[in-house]
Coordinates of C-alpha atoms in Angstrom, one line a residue:
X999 CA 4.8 -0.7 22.6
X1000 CA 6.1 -4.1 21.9
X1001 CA 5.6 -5.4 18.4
X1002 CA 4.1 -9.1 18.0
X1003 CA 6.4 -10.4 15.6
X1004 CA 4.9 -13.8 16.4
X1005 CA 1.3 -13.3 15.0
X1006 CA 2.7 -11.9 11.7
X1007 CA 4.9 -14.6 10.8
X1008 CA 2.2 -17.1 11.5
X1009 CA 0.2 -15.1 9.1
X1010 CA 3.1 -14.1 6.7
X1011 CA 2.9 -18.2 6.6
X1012 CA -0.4 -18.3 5.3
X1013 CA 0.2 -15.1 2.8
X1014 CA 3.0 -17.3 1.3
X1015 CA 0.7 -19.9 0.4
X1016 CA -2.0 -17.9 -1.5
X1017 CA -2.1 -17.3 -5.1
X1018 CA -1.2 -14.1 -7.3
X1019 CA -4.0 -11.7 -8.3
X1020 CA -4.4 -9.6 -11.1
X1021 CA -3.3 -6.2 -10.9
X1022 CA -3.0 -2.8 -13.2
X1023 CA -1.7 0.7 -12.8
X1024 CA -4.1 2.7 -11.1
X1025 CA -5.4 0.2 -8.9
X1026 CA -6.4 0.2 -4.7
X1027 CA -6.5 -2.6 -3.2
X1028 CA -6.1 -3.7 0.7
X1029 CA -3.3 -5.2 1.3
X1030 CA -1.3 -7.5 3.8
X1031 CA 1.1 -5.0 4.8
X1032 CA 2.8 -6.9 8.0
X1033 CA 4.3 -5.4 10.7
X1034 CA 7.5 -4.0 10.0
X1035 CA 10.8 -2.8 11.9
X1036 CA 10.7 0.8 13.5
X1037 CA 9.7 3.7 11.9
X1038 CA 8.5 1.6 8.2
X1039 CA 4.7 1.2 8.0
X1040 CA 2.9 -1.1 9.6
X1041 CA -0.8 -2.8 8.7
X1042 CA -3.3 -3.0 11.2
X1043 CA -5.9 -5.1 12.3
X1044 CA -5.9 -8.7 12.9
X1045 CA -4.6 -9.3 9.1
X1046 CA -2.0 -6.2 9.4
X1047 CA -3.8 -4.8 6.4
X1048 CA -3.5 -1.4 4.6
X1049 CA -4.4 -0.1 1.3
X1050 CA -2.2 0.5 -1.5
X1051 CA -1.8 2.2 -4.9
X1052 CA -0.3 0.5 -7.4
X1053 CA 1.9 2.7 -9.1
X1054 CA 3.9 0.0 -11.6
X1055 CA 3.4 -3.3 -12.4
X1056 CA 6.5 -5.6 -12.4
X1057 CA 4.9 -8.7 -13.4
X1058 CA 2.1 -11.0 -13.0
X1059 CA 3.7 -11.2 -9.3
X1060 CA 5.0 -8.2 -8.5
X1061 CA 4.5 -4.5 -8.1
X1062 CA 5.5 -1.5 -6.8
X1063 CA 2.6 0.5 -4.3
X1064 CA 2.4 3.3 -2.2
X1065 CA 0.7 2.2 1.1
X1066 CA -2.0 4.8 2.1
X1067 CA -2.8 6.6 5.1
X1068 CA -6.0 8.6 6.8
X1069 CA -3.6 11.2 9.1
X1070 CA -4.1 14.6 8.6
X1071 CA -0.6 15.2 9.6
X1072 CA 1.0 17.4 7.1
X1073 CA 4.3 16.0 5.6
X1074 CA 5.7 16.8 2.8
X1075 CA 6.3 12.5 1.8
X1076 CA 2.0 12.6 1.4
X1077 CA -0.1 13.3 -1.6
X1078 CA -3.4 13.7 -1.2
X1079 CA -5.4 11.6 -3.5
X1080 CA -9.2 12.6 -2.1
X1081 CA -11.7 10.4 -0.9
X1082 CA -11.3 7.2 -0.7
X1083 CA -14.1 4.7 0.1
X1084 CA -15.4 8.1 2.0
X1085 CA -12.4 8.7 3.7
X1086 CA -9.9 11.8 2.8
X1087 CA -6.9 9.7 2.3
X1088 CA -2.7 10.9 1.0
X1089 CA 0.0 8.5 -0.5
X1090 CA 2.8 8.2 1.6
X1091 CA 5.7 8.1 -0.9
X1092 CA 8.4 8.1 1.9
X1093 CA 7.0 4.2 1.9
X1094 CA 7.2 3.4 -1.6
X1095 CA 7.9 -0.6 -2.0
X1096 CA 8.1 -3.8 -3.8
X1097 CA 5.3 -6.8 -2.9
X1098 CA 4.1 -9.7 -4.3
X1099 CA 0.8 -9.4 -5.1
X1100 CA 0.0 -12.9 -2.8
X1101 CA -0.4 -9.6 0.0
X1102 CA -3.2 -8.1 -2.2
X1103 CA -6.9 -9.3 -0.4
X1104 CA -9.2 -6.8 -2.1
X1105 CA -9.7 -4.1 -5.2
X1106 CA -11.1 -1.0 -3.5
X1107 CA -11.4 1.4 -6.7
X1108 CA -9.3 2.9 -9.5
X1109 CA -7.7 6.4 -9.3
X1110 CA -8.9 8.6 -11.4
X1111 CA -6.5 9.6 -14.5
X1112 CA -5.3 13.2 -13.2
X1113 CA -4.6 12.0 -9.2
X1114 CA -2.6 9.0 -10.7
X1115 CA -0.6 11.5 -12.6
X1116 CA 0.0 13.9 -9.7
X1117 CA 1.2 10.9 -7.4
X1118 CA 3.6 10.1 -10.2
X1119 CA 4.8 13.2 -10.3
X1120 CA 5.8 13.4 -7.1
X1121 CA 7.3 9.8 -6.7
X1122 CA 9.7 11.2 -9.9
X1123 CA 10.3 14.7 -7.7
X1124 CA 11.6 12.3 -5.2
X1125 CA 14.7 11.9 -6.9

């Protein structure tokens, strides 16, 4: 399937233009994820959204996240984290990036302690 580049970088446009929000360790927020080359993550909808963890925070701009996912595939670059909003959800470490946090839209929840430490464990397992 062809990729509308087009549409994202008319909203990547708009992204630009918004301001920073305040973020913490812990967090999940939706966020403007874009649409991406080949096999790296896309968002989806009509504002190429997906939520994120934020596993570090770089500055009052930037952070580092884990983009989540709702696939039951089993993959050994997933943590599951539990529900979700409702919905049985996995970090996909694999995906593990750097955004400003103009791409963050809205604060889902916070992870609890113990999940937070199990993702971080296996983002440092990683390497």
């Amino acid at each position: 399937m062809e990729k509308d580049f087009d549409t994202w970088n008319i909203l990547k446009k708009k992204v630009n233009k918004l301001n920073s929000k305040t973020h913490h360790k812990k967090q999940i927020w939706w966020s403007i994820w874009g649409l991406n080359i080949g096999f790296e993550e896309d968002g989806k909808g009509e504002f190429f959204e997906r939520p994120v963890l934020v596993i570090k925070v770089l500055s009052r701009n930037t952070c580092i996240v884990l983009p989540l996912t709702s696939s039951e595939d089993k993959n050994s670059n997933r943590v599951d984290i539990g529900l979700i909003n409702g919905i049985k959800s996995k970090v996909i470490l694999s995906q593990i990036k750097v955004i400003d946090t103009r791409r963050l839209t809205d604060k889902v929840c916070v992870l609890d302690v113990d999940v937070f430490t199990k993702v971080k464990e296996a983002v440092k397992n990683m390497f």
